[in-house]
Amino acid sequence: MTESKIDSEARETLEKIPEEISVEMRKIAHDLSNALEIIVQTSYLLNTAQLKEPAADWLRMLDSGVEKALSLNLALRTYIKEHTSH
C-alpha cells in the first residue's frame, strides 16, 4: 500500500461516528424527519387556502423556513450516513 492510501484509510477510520452515538443520532434524525413532515404537510394545506394579508406573508415565511429545515435535515442525514459504519 502506498503512504497516501494508508493516510486516507486512517482518516476515514478517525472520521467515523462511534456506533452507540450513531444509533442515537439516527433515531433523532428520523424523529426530526417525522416532525418536519407534519410541518411540510401543514404548509402545503395552508397554501391551498385563500389567505389574506398579513397571513399570506406569514405563510411565505413558513415556506421559507420549511425549505431551510428540509435542507438542513438532508445535510444532517447525509453526514450521519457518510460517517457511520452502516
mmCIF file of N, CA and C in Angstrom:
data_model
loop_
_atom_site.group_PDB
_atom_site.id
_atom_site.type_symbol
_atom_site.label_atom_id
_atom_site.label_comp_id
_atom_site.label_asym_id
_atom_site.label_seq_id
_atom_site.Cartn_x
_atom_site.Cartn_y
_atom_site.Cartn_z
ATOM 1 N N MET A 1 0.836 -1.182 0.000
ATOM 2 C CA MET A 1 0.000 0.000 0.000
ATOM 3 C C MET A 1 0.876 1.240 0.000
ATOM 4 N N THR A 2 0.377 2.228 -0.692
ATOM 5 C CA THR A 2 1.116 3.485 -0.706
ATOM 6 C C THR A 2 0.821 4.267 0.559
ATOM 7 N N GLU A 3 1.711 5.211 0.864
ATOM 8 C CA GLU A 3 1.535 6.012 2.072
ATOM 9 C C GLU A 3 0.250 6.830 2.028
ATOM 10 N N SER A 4 -0.106 7.386 0.855
ATOM 11 C CA SER A 4 -1.322 8.203 0.757
ATOM 12 C C SER A 4 -2.571 7.363 0.972
ATOM 13 N N LYS A 5 -2.551 6.108 0.517
ATOM 14 C CA LYS A 5 -3.706 5.237 0.728
ATOM 15 C C LYS A 5 -3.851 4.911 2.210
ATOM 16 N N ILE A 6 -2.756 4.691 2.884
ATOM 17 C CA ILE A 6 -2.798 4.426 4.328
ATOM 18 C C ILE A 6 -3.335 5.651 5.056
ATOM 19 N N ASP A 7 -2.839 6.843 4.700
ATOM 20 C CA ASP A 7 -3.334 8.073 5.322
ATOM 21 C C ASP A 7 -4.827 8.240 5.099
ATOM 22 N N SER A 8 -5.277 7.950 3.885
ATOM 23 C CA SER A 8 -6.695 8.079 3.550
ATOM 24 C C SER A 8 -7.534 7.120 4.385
ATOM 25 N N GLU A 9 -7.089 5.885 4.529
ATOM 26 C CA GLU A 9 -7.820 4.898 5.318
ATOM 27 C C GLU A 9 -7.828 5.276 6.795
ATOM 28 N N ALA A 10 -6.726 5.794 7.305
ATOM 29 C CA ALA A 10 -6.652 6.217 8.703
ATOM 30 C C ALA A 10 -7.604 7.374 8.955
ATOM 31 N N ARG A 11 -7.652 8.340 8.023
ATOM 32 C CA ARG A 11 -8.563 9.477 8.172
ATOM 33 C C ARG A 11 -10.003 8.999 8.173
ATOM 34 N N GLU A 12 -10.324 8.077 7.281
ATOM 35 C CA GLU A 12 -11.690 7.568 7.194
ATOM 36 C C GLU A 12 -12.088 6.882 8.491
ATOM 37 N N THR A 13 -11.180 6.115 9.084
ATOM 38 C CA THR A 13 -11.460 5.442 10.347
ATOM 39 C C THR A 13 -11.681 6.457 11.458
ATOM 40 N N LEU A 14 -10.861 7.500 11.503
ATOM 41 C CA LEU A 14 -10.997 8.515 12.538
ATOM 42 C C LEU A 14 -12.280 9.319 12.397
ATOM 43 N N GLU A 15 -12.787 9.482 11.188
ATOM 44 C CA GLU A 15 -13.974 10.293 10.950
ATOM 45 C C GLU A 15 -15.274 9.563 11.240
ATOM 46 N N LYS A 16 -15.213 8.269 11.490
ATOM 47 C CA LYS A 16 -16.425 7.507 11.754
ATOM 48 C C LYS A 16 -16.994 7.856 13.126
ATOM 49 N N ILE A 17 -18.318 7.967 13.184
ATOM 50 C CA ILE A 17 -19.017 8.228 14.440
ATOM 51 C C ILE A 17 -19.111 6.903 15.194
ATOM 52 N N PRO A 18 -18.796 6.899 16.492
ATOM 53 C CA PRO A 18 -18.915 5.649 17.264
ATOM 54 C C PRO A 18 -20.330 5.069 17.170
ATOM 55 N N GLU A 19 -20.399 3.757 17.171
ATOM 56 C CA GLU A 19 -21.659 3.028 16.960
ATOM 57 C C GLU A 19 -22.782 3.481 17.900
ATOM 58 N N GLU A 20 -22.502 3.555 19.213
ATOM 59 C CA GLU A 20 -23.560 3.902 20.169
ATOM 60 C C GLU A 20 -24.080 5.319 19.944
ATOM 61 N N ILE A 21 -23.221 6.215 19.493
ATOM 62 C CA ILE A 21 -23.641 7.588 19.206
ATOM 63 C C ILE A 21 -24.402 7.633 17.882
ATOM 64 N N SER A 22 -23.931 6.894 16.899
ATOM 65 C CA SER A 22 -24.588 6.924 15.587
ATOM 66 C C SER A 22 -26.007 6.369 15.652
ATOM 67 N N VAL A 23 -26.228 5.363 16.491
ATOM 68 C CA VAL A 23 -27.582 4.800 16.640
ATOM 69 C C VAL A 23 -28.530 5.867 17.173
ATOM 70 N N GLU A 24 -28.090 6.591 18.199
ATOM 71 C CA GLU A 24 -28.927 7.648 18.785
ATOM 72 C C GLU A 24 -29.133 8.786 17.790
ATOM 73 N N MET A 25 -28.085 9.145 17.060
ATOM 74 C CA MET A 25 -28.204 10.220 16.067
ATOM 75 C C MET A 25 -29.198 9.842 14.968
ATOM 76 N N ARG A 26 -29.164 8.582 14.553
ATOM 77 C CA ARG A 26 -30.113 8.128 13.528
ATOM 78 C C ARG A 26 -31.555 8.187 14.038
ATOM 79 N N LYS A 27 -31.760 7.819 15.300
ATOM 80 C CA LYS A 27 -33.108 7.886 15.886
ATOM 81 C C LYS A 27 -33.599 9.336 15.918
ATOM 82 N N ILE A 28 -32.730 10.237 16.355
ATOM 83 C CA ILE A 28 -33.113 11.646 16.436
ATOM 84 C C ILE A 28 -33.374 12.212 15.047
ATOM 85 N N ALA A 29 -32.529 11.879 14.077
ATOM 86 C CA ALA A 29 -32.722 12.360 12.705
ATOM 87 C C ALA A 29 -34.030 11.829 12.128
ATOM 88 N N HIS A 30 -34.361 10.588 12.443
ATOM 89 C CA HIS A 30 -35.622 10.001 11.978
ATOM 90 C C HIS A 30 -36.818 10.726 12.590
ATOM 91 N N ASP A 31 -36.755 10.972 13.889
ATOM 92 C CA ASP A 31 -37.832 11.698 14.567
ATOM 93 C C ASP A 31 -37.958 13.127 14.031
ATOM 94 N N LEU A 32 -36.827 13.754 13.747
ATOM 95 C CA LEU A 32 -36.841 15.093 13.162
ATOM 96 C C LEU A 32 -37.523 15.068 11.798
ATOM 97 N N SER A 33 -37.218 14.077 10.996
ATOM 98 C CA SER A 33 -37.863 13.950 9.683
ATOM 99 C C SER A 33 -39.377 13.806 9.815
ATOM 100 N N ASN A 34 -39.803 13.017 10.798
ATOM 101 C CA ASN A 34 -41.243 12.850 11.019
ATOM 102 C C ASN A 34 -41.900 14.166 11.430
ATOM 103 N N ALA A 35 -41.246 14.915 12.313
ATOM 104 C CA ALA A 35 -41.786 16.208 12.743
ATOM 105 C C ALA A 35 -41.829 17.190 11.579
ATOM 106 N N LEU A 36 -40.786 17.191 10.770
ATOM 107 C CA LEU A 36 -40.758 18.082 9.611
ATOM 108 C C LEU A 36 -41.849 17.727 8.603
ATOM 109 N N GLU A 37 -42.157 16.459 8.486
ATOM 110 C CA GLU A 37 -43.212 16.044 7.559
ATOM 111 C C GLU A 37 -44.551 16.657 7.949
ATOM 112 N N ILE A 38 -44.832 16.740 9.238
ATOM 113 C CA ILE A 38 -46.069 17.381 9.715
ATOM 114 C C ILE A 38 -46.075 18.855 9.311
ATOM 115 N N ILE A 39 -44.956 19.521 9.488
ATOM 116 C CA ILE A 39 -44.854 20.941 9.135
ATOM 117 C C ILE A 39 -44.999 21.134 7.626
ATOM 118 N N VAL A 40 -44.365 20.272 6.844
ATOM 119 C CA VAL A 40 -44.455 20.362 5.384
ATOM 120 C C VAL A 40 -45.905 20.184 4.932
ATOM 121 N N GLN A 41 -46.580 19.186 5.479
ATOM 122 C CA GLN A 41 -47.975 18.936 5.090
ATOM 123 C C GLN A 41 -48.881 20.092 5.501
ATOM 124 N N THR A 42 -48.653 20.637 6.680
ATOM 125 C CA THR A 42 -49.442 21.780 7.140
ATOM 126 C C THR A 42 -49.209 22.983 6.238
ATOM 127 N N SER A 43 -47.963 23.230 5.881
ATOM 128 C CA SER A 43 -47.628 24.324 4.977
ATOM 129 C C SER A 43 -48.328 24.140 3.631
ATOM 130 N N TYR A 44 -48.297 22.896 3.120
ATOM 131 C CA TYR A 44 -48.966 22.609 1.843
ATOM 132 C C TYR A 44 -50.463 22.899 1.938
ATOM 133 N N LEU A 45 -51.094 22.423 3.001
ATOM 134 C CA LEU A 45 -52.535 22.628 3.157
ATOM 135 C C LEU A 45 -52.871 24.114 3.304
ATOM 136 N N LEU A 46 -52.058 24.851 4.037
ATOM 137 C CA LEU A 46 -52.294 26.291 4.171
ATOM 138 C C LEU A 46 -52.152 27.009 2.834
ATOM 139 N N ASN A 47 -51.263 26.494 1.982
ATOM 140 C CA ASN A 47 -51.093 27.088 0.653
ATOM 141 C C ASN A 47 -52.333 26.909 -0.224
ATOM 142 N N THR A 48 -53.174 25.941 0.106
ATOM 143 C CA THR A 48 -54.391 25.740 -0.689
ATOM 144 C C THR A 48 -55.508 26.680 -0.244
ATOM 145 N N ALA A 49 -55.339 27.312 0.918
ATOM 146 C CA ALA A 49 -56.340 28.259 1.428
ATOM 147 C C ALA A 49 -56.094 29.641 0.827
ATOM 148 N N GLN A 50 -57.121 30.415 0.735
ATOM 149 C CA GLN A 50 -57.010 31.785 0.243
ATOM 150 C C GLN A 50 -56.770 32.706 1.436
ATOM 151 N N LEU A 51 -55.515 32.839 1.828
ATOM 152 C CA LEU A 51 -55.189 33.650 2.996
ATOM 153 C C LEU A 51 -55.029 35.111 2.599
ATOM 154 N N LYS A 52 -55.508 35.977 3.466
ATOM 155 C CA LYS A 52 -55.366 37.417 3.255
ATOM 156 C C LYS A 52 -54.133 37.903 4.019
ATOM 157 N N GLU A 53 -53.686 39.095 3.684
ATOM 158 C CA GLU A 53 -52.553 39.691 4.410
ATOM 159 C C GLU A 53 -52.999 40.014 5.829
ATOM 160 N N PRO A 54 -52.200 39.882 6.838
ATOM 161 C CA PRO A 54 -50.787 39.524 6.812
ATOM 162 C C PRO A 54 -50.537 38.017 6.849
ATOM 163 N N ALA A 55 -51.598 37.200 6.901
ATOM 164 C CA ALA A 55 -51.437 35.744 6.980
ATOM 165 C C ALA A 55 -50.673 35.196 5.772
ATOM 166 N N ALA A 56 -50.878 35.778 4.601
ATOM 167 C CA ALA A 56 -50.159 35.316 3.411
ATOM 168 C C ALA A 56 -48.654 35.552 3.565
ATOM 169 N N ASP A 57 -48.277 36.670 4.185
ATOM 170 C CA ASP A 57 -46.858 36.937 4.455
ATOM 171 C C ASP A 57 -46.296 35.904 5.428
ATOM 172 N N TRP A 58 -47.066 35.586 6.449
ATOM 173 C CA TRP A 58 -46.616 34.594 7.430
ATOM 174 C C TRP A 58 -46.430 33.230 6.768
ATOM 175 N N LEU A 59 -47.332 32.901 5.840
ATOM 176 C CA LEU A 59 -47.224 31.627 5.134
ATOM 177 C C LEU A 59 -45.959 31.599 4.284
ATOM 178 N N ARG A 60 -45.619 32.711 3.639
ATOM 179 C CA ARG A 60 -44.372 32.767 2.871
ATOM 180 C C ARG A 60 -43.161 32.586 3.787
ATOM 181 N N MET A 61 -43.218 33.173 4.976
ATOM 182 C CA MET A 61 -42.136 32.989 5.945
ATOM 183 C C MET A 61 -42.049 31.521 6.366
ATOM 184 N N LEU A 62 -43.204 30.906 6.606
ATOM 185 C CA LEU A 62 -43.243 29.491 6.968
ATOM 186 C C LEU A 62 -42.641 28.640 5.862
ATOM 187 N N ASP A 63 -43.027 28.902 4.623
ATOM 188 C CA ASP A 63 -42.497 28.144 3.497
ATOM 189 C C ASP A 63 -40.978 28.268 3.394
ATOM 190 N N SER A 64 -40.472 29.465 3.627
ATOM 191 C CA SER A 64 -39.027 29.679 3.590
ATOM 192 C C SER A 64 -38.338 28.875 4.692
ATOM 193 N N GLY A 65 -38.910 28.903 5.877
ATOM 194 C CA GLY A 65 -38.354 28.131 6.989
ATOM 195 C C GLY A 65 -38.424 26.635 6.737
ATOM 196 N N VAL A 66 -39.509 26.177 6.125
ATOM 197 C CA VAL A 66 -39.665 24.760 5.796
ATOM 198 C C VAL A 66 -38.569 24.333 4.834
ATOM 199 N N GLU A 67 -38.316 25.110 3.802
ATOM 200 C CA GLU A 67 -37.271 24.775 2.826
ATOM 201 C C GLU A 67 -35.901 24.701 3.495
ATOM 202 N N LYS A 68 -35.602 25.649 4.360
ATOM 203 C CA LYS A 68 -34.313 25.643 5.065
ATOM 204 C C LYS A 68 -34.201 24.429 5.986
ATOM 205 N N ALA A 69 -35.272 24.135 6.720
ATOM 206 C CA ALA A 69 -35.261 23.000 7.646
ATOM 207 C C ALA A 69 -35.081 21.679 6.897
ATOM 208 N N LEU A 70 -35.751 21.536 5.757
ATOM 209 C CA LEU A 70 -35.605 20.315 4.965
ATOM 210 C C LEU A 70 -34.178 20.170 4.440
ATOM 211 N N SER A 71 -33.599 21.265 4.006
ATOM 212 C CA SER A 71 -32.227 21.243 3.508
ATOM 213 C C SER A 71 -31.246 20.861 4.617
ATOM 214 N N LEU A 72 -31.421 21.448 5.782
ATOM 215 C CA LEU A 72 -30.552 21.124 6.919
ATOM 216 C C LEU A 72 -30.737 19.668 7.359
ATOM 217 N N ASN A 73 -31.966 19.198 7.354
ATOM 218 C CA ASN A 73 -32.230 17.816 7.739
ATOM 219 C C ASN A 73 -31.565 16.848 6.759
ATOM 220 N N LEU A 74 -31.635 17.160 5.474
ATOM 221 C CA LEU A 74 -30.978 16.325 4.473
ATOM 222 C C LEU A 74 -29.463 16.322 4.687
ATOM 223 N N ALA A 75 -28.892 17.492 4.974
ATOM 224 C CA ALA A 75 -27.453 17.580 5.222
ATOM 225 C C ALA A 75 -27.067 16.745 6.441
ATOM 226 N N LEU A 76 -27.884 16.811 7.497
ATOM 227 C CA LEU A 76 -27.619 16.037 8.705
ATOM 228 C C LEU A 76 -27.669 14.541 8.417
ATOM 229 N N ARG A 77 -28.704 14.102 7.734
ATOM 230 C CA ARG A 77 -28.855 12.678 7.436
ATOM 231 C C ARG A 77 -27.739 12.182 6.534
ATOM 232 N N THR A 78 -27.318 13.007 5.583
ATOM 233 C CA THR A 78 -26.210 12.647 4.697
ATOM 234 C C THR A 78 -24.915 12.522 5.486
ATOM 235 N N TYR A 79 -24.666 13.478 6.384
ATOM 236 C CA TYR A 79 -23.455 13.440 7.204
ATOM 237 C C TYR A 79 -23.431 12.166 8.051
ATOM 238 N N ILE A 80 -24.542 11.867 8.693
ATOM 239 C CA ILE A 80 -24.614 10.671 9.533
ATOM 240 C C ILE A 80 -24.349 9.427 8.697
ATOM 241 N N LYS A 81 -24.968 9.346 7.540
ATOM 242 C CA LYS A 81 -24.811 8.184 6.671
ATOM 243 C C LYS A 81 -23.364 8.021 6.217
ATOM 244 N N GLU A 82 -22.717 9.125 5.881
ATOM 245 C CA GLU A 82 -21.338 9.058 5.397
ATOM 246 C C GLU A 82 -20.329 8.777 6.508
ATOM 247 N N HIS A 83 -20.695 9.013 7.751
ATOM 248 C CA HIS A 83 -19.750 8.866 8.849
ATOM 249 C C HIS A 83 -20.094 7.747 9.823
ATOM 250 N N THR A 84 -20.906 6.806 9.358
ATOM 251 C CA THR A 84 -21.210 5.645 10.193
ATOM 252 C C THR A 84 -20.895 4.371 9.424
ATOM 253 N N SER A 85 -20.796 3.303 10.146
ATOM 254 C CA SER A 85 -20.421 2.012 9.550
ATOM 255 C C SER A 85 -21.523 1.406 8.705
ATOM 256 N N HIS A 86 -22.768 1.645 9.107
ATOM 257 C CA HIS A 86 -23.886 1.039 8.348
ATOM 258 C C HIS A 86 -24.910 2.052 7.998
#
